[in-house]
PDB file of C-alpha atoms in Angstrom:
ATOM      1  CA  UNK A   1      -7.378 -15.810  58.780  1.00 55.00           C
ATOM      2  CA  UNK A   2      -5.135 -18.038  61.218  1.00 76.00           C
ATOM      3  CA  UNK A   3      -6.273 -18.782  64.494  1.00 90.00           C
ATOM      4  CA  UNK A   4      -3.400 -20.414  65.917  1.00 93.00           C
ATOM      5  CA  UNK A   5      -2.592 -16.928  67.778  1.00 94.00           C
ATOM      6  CA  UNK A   6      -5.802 -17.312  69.350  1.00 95.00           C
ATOM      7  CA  UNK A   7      -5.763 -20.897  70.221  1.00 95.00           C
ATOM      8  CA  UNK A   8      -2.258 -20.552  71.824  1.00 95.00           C
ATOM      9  CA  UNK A   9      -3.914 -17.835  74.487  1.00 96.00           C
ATOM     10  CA  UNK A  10      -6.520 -20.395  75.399  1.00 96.00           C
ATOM     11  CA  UNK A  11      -3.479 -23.372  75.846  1.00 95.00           C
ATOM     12  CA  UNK A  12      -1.737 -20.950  77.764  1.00 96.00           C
ATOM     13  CA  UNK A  13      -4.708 -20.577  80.154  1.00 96.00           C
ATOM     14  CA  UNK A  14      -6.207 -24.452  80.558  1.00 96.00           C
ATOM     15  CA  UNK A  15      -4.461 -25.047  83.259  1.00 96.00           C
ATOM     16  CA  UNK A  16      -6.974 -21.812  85.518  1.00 97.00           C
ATOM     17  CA  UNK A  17      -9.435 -22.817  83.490  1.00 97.00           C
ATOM     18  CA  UNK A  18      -9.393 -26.842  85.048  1.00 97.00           C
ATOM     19  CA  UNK A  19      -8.437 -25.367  88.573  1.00 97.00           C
ATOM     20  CA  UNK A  20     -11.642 -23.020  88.275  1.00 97.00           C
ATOM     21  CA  UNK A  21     -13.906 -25.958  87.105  1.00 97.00           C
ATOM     22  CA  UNK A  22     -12.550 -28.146  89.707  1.00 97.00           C
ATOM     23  CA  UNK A  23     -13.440 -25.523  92.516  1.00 97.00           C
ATOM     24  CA  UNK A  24     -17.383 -25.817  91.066  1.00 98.00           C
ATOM     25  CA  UNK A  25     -17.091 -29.195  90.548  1.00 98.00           C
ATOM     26  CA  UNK A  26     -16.280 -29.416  94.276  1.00 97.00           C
ATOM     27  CA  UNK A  27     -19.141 -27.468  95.072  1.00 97.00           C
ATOM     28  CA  UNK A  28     -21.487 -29.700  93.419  1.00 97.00           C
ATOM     29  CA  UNK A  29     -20.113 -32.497  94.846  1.00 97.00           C
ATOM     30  CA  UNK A  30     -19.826 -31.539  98.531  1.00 98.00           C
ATOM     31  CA  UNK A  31     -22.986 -28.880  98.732  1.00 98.00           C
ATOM     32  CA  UNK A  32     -25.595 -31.305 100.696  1.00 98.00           C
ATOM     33  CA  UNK A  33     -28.389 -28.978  98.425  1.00 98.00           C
ATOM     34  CA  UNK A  34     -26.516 -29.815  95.629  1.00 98.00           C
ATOM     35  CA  UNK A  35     -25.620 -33.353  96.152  1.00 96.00           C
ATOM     36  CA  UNK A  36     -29.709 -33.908  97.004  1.00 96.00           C
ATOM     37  CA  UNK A  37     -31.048 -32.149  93.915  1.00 97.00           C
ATOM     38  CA  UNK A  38     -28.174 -33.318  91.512  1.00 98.00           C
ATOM     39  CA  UNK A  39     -28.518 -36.278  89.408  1.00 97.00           C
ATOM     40  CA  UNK A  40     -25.294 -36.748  87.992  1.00 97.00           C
ATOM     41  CA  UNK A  41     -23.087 -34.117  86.087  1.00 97.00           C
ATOM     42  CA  UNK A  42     -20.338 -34.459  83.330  1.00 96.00           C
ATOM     43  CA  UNK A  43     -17.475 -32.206  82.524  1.00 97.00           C
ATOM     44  CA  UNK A  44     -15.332 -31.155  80.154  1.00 96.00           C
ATOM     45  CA  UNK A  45     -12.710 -29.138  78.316  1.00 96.00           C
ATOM     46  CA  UNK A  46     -13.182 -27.877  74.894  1.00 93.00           C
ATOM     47  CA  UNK A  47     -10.783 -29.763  72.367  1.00 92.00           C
ATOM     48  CA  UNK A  48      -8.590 -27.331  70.568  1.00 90.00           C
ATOM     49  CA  UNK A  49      -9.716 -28.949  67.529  1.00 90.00           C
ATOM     50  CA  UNK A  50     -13.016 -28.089  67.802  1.00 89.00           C
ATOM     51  CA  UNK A  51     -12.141 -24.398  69.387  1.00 93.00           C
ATOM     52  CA  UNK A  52     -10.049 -24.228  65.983  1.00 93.00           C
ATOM     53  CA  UNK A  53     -13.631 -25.042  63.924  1.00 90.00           C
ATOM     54  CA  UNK A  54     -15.998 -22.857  66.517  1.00 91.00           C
ATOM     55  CA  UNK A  55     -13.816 -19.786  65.831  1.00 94.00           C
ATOM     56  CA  UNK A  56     -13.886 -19.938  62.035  1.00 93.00           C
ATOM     57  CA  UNK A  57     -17.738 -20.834  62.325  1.00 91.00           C
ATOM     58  CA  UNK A  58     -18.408 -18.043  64.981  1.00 92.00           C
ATOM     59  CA  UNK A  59     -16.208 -15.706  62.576  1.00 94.00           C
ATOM     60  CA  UNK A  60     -17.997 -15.941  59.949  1.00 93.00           C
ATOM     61  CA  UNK A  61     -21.180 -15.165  61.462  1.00 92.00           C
ATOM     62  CA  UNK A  62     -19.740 -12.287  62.758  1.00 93.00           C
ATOM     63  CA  UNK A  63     -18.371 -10.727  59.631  1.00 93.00           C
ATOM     64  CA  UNK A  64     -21.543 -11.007  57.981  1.00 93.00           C
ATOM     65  CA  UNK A  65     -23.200  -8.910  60.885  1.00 93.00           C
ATOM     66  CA  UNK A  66     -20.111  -6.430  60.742  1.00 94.00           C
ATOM     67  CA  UNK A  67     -19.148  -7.210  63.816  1.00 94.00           C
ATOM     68  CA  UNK A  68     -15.549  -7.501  66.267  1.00 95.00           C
ATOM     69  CA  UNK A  69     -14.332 -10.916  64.819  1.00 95.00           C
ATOM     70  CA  UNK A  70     -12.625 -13.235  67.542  1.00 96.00           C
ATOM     71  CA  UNK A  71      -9.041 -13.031  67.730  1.00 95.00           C
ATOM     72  CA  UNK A  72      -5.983 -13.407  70.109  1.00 94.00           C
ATOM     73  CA  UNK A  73      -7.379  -9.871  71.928  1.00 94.00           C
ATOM     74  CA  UNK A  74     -11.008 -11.158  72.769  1.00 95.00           C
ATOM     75  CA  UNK A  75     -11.310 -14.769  72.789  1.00 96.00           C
ATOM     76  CA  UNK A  76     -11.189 -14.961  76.502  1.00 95.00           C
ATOM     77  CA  UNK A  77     -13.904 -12.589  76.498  1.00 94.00           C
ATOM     78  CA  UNK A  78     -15.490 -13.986  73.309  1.00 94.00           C
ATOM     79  CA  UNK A  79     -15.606 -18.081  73.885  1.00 96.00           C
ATOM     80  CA  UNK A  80     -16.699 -18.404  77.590  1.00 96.00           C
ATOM     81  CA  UNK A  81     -17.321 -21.904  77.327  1.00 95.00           C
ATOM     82  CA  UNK A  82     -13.647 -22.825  77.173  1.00 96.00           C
ATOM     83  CA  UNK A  83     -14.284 -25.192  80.376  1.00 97.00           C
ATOM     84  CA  UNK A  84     -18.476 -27.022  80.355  1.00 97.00           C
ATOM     85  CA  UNK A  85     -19.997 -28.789  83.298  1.00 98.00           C
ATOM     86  CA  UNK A  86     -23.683 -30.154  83.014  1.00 98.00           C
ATOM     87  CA  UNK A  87     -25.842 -30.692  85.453  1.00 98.00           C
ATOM     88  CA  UNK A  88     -28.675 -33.128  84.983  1.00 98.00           C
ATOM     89  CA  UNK A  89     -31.965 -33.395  87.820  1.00 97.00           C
ATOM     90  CA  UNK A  90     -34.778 -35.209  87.750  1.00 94.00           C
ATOM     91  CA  UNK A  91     -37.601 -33.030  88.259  1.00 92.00           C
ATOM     92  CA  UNK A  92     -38.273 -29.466  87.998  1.00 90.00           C
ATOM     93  CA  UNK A  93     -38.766 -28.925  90.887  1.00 90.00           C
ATOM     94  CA  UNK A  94     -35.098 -28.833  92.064  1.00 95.00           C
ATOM     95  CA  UNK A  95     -34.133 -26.224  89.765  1.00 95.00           C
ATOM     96  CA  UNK A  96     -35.040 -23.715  92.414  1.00 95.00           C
ATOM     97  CA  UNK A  97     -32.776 -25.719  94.597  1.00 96.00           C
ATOM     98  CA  UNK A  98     -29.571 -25.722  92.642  1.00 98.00           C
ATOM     99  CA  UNK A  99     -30.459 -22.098  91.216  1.00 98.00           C
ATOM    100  CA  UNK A 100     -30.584 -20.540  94.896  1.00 97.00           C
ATOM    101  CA  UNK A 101     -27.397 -22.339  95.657  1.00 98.00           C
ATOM    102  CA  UNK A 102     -25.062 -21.386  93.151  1.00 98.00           C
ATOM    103  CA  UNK A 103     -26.997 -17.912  94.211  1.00 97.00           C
ATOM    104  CA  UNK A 104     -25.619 -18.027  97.771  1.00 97.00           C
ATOM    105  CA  UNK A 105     -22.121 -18.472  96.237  1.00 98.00           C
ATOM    106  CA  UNK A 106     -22.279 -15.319  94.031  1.00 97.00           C
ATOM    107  CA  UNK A 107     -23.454 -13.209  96.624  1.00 97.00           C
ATOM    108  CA  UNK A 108     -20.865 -14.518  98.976  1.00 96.00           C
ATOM    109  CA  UNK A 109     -17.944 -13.674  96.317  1.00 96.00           C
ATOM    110  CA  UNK A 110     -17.127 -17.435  96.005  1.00 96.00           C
ATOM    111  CA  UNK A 111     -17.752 -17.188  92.494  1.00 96.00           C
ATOM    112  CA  UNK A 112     -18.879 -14.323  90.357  1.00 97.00           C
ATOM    113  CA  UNK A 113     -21.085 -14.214  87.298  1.00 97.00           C
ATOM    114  CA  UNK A 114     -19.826 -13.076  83.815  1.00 96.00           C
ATOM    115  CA  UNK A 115     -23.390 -12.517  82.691  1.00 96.00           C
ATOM    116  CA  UNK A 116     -27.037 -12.915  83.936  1.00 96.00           C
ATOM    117  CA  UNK A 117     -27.871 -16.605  83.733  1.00 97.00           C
ATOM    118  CA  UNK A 118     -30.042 -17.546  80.465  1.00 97.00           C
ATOM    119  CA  UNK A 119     -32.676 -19.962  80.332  1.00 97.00           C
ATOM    120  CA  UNK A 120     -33.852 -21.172  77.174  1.00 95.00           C
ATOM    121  CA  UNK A 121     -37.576 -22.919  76.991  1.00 93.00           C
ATOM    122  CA  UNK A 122     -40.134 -22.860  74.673  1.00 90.00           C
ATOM    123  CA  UNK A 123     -42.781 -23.616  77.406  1.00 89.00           C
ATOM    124  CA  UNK A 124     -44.507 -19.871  78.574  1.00 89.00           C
ATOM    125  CA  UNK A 125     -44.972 -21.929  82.066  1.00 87.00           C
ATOM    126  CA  UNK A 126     -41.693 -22.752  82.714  1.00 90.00           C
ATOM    127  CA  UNK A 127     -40.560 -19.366  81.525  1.00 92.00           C
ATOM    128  CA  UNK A 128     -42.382 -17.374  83.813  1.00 93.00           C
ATOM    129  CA  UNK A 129     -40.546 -19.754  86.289  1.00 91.00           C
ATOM    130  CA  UNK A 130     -37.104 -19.018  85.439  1.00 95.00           C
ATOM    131  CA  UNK A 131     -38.186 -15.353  85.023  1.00 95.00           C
ATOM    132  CA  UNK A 132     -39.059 -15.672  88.833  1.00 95.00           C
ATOM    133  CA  UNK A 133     -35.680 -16.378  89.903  1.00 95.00           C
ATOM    134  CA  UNK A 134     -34.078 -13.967  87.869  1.00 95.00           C
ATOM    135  CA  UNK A 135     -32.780 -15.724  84.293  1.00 97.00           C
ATOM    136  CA  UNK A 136     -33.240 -13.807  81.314  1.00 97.00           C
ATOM    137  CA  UNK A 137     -35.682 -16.008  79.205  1.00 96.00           C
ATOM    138  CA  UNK A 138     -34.927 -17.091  75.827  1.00 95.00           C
ATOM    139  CA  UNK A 139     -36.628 -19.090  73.023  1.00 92.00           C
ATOM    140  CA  UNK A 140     -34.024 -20.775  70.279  1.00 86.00           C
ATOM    141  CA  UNK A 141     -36.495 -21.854  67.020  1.00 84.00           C
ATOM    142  CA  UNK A 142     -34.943 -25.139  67.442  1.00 83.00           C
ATOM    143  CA  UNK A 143     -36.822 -25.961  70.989  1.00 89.00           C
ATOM    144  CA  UNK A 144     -33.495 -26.158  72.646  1.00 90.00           C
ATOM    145  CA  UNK A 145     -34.069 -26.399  76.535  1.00 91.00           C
ATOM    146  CA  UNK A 146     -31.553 -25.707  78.886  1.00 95.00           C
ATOM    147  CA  UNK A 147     -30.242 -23.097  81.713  1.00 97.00           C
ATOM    148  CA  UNK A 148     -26.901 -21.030  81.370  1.00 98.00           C
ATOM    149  CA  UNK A 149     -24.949 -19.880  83.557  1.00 98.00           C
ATOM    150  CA  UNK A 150     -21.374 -18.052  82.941  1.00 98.00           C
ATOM    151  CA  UNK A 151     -19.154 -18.359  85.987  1.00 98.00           C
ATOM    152  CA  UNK A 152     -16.222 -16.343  86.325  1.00 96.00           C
ATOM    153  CA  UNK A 153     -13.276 -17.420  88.710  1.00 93.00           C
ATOM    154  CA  UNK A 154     -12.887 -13.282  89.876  1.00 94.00           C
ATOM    155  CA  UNK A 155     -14.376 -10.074  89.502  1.00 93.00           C
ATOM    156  CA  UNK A 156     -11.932  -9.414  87.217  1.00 93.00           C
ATOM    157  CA  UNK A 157     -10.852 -12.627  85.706  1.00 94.00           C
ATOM    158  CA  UNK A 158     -11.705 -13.480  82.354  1.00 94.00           C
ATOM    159  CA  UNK A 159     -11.569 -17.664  83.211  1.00 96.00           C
ATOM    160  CA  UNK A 160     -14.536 -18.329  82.697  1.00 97.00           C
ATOM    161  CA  UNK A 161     -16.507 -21.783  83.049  1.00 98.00           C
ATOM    162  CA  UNK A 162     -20.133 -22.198  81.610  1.00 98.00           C
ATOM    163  CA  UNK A 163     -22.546 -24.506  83.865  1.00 98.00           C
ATOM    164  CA  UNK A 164     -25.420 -26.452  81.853  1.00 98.00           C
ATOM    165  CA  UNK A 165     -28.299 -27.101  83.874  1.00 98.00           C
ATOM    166  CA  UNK A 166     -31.241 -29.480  82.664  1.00 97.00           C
ATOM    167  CA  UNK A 167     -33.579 -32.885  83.390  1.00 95.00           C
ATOM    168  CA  UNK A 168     -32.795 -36.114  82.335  1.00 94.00           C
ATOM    169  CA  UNK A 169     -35.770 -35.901  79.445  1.00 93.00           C
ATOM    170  CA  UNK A 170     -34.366 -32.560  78.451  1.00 94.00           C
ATOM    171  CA  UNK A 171     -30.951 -34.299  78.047  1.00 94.00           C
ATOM    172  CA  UNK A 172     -32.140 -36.792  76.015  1.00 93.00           C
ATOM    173  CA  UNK A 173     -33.238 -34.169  73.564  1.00 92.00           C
ATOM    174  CA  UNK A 174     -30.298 -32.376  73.425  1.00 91.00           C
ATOM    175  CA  UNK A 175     -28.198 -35.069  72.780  1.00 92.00           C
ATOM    176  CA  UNK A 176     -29.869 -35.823  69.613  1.00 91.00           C
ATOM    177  CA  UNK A 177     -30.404 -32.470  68.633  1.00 90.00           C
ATOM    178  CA  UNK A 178     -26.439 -32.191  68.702  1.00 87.00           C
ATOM    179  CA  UNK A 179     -25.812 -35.409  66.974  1.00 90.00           C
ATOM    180  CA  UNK A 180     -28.061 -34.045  64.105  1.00 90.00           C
ATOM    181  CA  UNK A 181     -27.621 -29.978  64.156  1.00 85.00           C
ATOM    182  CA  UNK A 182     -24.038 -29.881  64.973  1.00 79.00           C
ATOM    183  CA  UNK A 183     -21.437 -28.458  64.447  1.00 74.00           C
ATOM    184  CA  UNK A 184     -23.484 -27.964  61.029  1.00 80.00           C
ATOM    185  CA  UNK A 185     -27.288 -27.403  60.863  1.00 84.00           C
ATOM    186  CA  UNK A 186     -29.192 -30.312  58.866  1.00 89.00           C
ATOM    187  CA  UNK A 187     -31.070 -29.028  56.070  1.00 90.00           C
ATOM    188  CA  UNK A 188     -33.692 -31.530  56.329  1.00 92.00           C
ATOM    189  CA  UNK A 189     -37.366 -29.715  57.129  1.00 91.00           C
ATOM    190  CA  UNK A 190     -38.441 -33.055  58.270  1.00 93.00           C
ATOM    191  CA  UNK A 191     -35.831 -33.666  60.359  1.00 93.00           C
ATOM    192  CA  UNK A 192     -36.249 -29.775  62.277  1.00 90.00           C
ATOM    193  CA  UNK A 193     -40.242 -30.886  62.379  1.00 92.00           C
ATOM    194  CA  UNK A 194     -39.021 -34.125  64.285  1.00 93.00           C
ATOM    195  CA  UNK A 195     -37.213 -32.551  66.939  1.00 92.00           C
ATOM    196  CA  UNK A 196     -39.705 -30.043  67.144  1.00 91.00           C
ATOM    197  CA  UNK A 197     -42.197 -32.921  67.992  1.00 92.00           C
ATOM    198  CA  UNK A 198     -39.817 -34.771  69.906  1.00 93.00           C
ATOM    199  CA  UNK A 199     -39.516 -31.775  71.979  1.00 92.00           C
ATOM    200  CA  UNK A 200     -43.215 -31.296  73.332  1.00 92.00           C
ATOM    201  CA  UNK A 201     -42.711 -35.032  73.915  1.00 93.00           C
ATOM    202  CA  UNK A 202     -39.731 -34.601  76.382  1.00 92.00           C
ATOM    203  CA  UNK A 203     -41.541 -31.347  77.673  1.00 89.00           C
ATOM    204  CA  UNK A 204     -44.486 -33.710  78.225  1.00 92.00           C
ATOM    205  CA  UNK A 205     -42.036 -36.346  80.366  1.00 91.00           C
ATOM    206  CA  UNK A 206     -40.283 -33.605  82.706  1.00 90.00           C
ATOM    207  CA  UNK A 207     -43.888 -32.183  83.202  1.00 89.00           C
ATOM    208  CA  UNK A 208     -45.051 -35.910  84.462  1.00 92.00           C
ATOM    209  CA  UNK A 209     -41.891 -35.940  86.713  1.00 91.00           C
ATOM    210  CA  UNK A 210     -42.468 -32.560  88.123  1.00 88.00           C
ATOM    211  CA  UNK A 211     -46.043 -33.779  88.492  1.00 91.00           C
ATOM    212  CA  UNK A 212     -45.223 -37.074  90.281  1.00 93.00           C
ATOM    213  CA  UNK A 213     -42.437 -35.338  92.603  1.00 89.00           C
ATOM    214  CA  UNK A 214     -45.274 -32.915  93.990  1.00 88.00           C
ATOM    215  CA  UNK A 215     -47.685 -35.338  94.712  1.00 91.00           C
ATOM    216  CA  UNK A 216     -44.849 -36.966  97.035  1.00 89.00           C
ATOM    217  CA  UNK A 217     -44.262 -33.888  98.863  1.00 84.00           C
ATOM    218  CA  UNK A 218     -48.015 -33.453  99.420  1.00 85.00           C
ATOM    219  CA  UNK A 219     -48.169 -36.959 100.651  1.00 87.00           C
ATOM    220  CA  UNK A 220     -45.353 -36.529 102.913  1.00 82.00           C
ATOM    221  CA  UNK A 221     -46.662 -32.952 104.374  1.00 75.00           C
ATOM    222  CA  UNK A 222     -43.760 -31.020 103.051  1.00 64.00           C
TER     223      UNK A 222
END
């Protein structure tokens, strides 16, 4: 099956789907919470090249489970991650920080969320934490690590822009783990093991950061 038809609704729509980035994007850099807890951030939109390979990938998947396949209809509603930002902190603890943020600009209809934001750990600790602020918790057997949100530009819109939040350690990870695992899955056990390792390594590192950061506040009375 083709999936120019598809593609061509996405071109058609780039040009909201920049404009809505650039409105978060402007957030991030003019919020004084988020320009405090914010590291750096990186952006992007998704070549049509690789939309092209995602929707035969995705397709397939979703034929095997008998499910809607993605086509010129759905694909707004299907690929939400047309448009990417990703934010990268330092320490845990300014998760909280950016998470209540972006918080104060759903509730004041700035910006609207498509779905419940996920977070995806492996750690119980840090799960209960992003349980706390309201993320639906999820564990991928690969020890991915990251929080999801899906931003949508209206209540109605279907523009959507997906926002990547993570540490610097957790970064690291995933950045290898997508050099090896994507946009096909290495077959190597000893590779998966690896990660897996190299995971409770980087958990280790934003768990020392978190640590340090806290001992500063406590030193400074805050």
């Amino acid at each position: 099956m083709s999936n120019e038809s598809a593609i061509a609704v996405v071109q058609s729509k780039v040009h909201e789907y920049k404009i809505f980035a650039e409105r978060i994007l402007s957030y991030i850099n003019h919020n004084p919470v988020l320009r405090d807890n914010v590291h750096s951030h990186k952006y992007r939109v998704k070549d049509l090249t690789h939309l092209d390979a995602k929707i035969s990938r995705k397709n397939e998947e979703l034929q095997e489970k008998g499910e809607e396949l993605i086509s010129s209809e759905n694909i707004l509603k299907k690929v939400t991650d047309i448009s990417g930002i990703r934010i990268l902190h330092l320490h845990q603890g300014q998760l909280e920080h950016i998470h209540r943020t972006f918080q104060e600009y759903v509730e004041n209809g700035d910006i609207f969320l498509y779905e419940q934001p996920k977070a995806y750990t492996w750690d119980p600790e840090y799960g209960e934490l992003f349980s706390s602020l309201g993320m639906d918790v999820r564990q991928k057997d690969s020890f991915y690590t990251s929080v999801h949100y899906v931003f949508k530009a209206s209540e109605n819109s279907d523009v959507t822009c997906e926002v990547q939040v993570r540490t610097l350690f957790e970064e690291v990870w995933g950045e290898l783990d997508h050099t090896v695992n994507y946009p096909t899955e290495t077959d190597s056990l000893a590779i998966k093991e690896q990660l897996k390792v190299f995971a409770r390594i980087v958990g280790a590192g934003t768990r020392m950061s978190h640590s340090i950061f806290k001992l500063i506040d406590m030193e400074a009375g805050n």
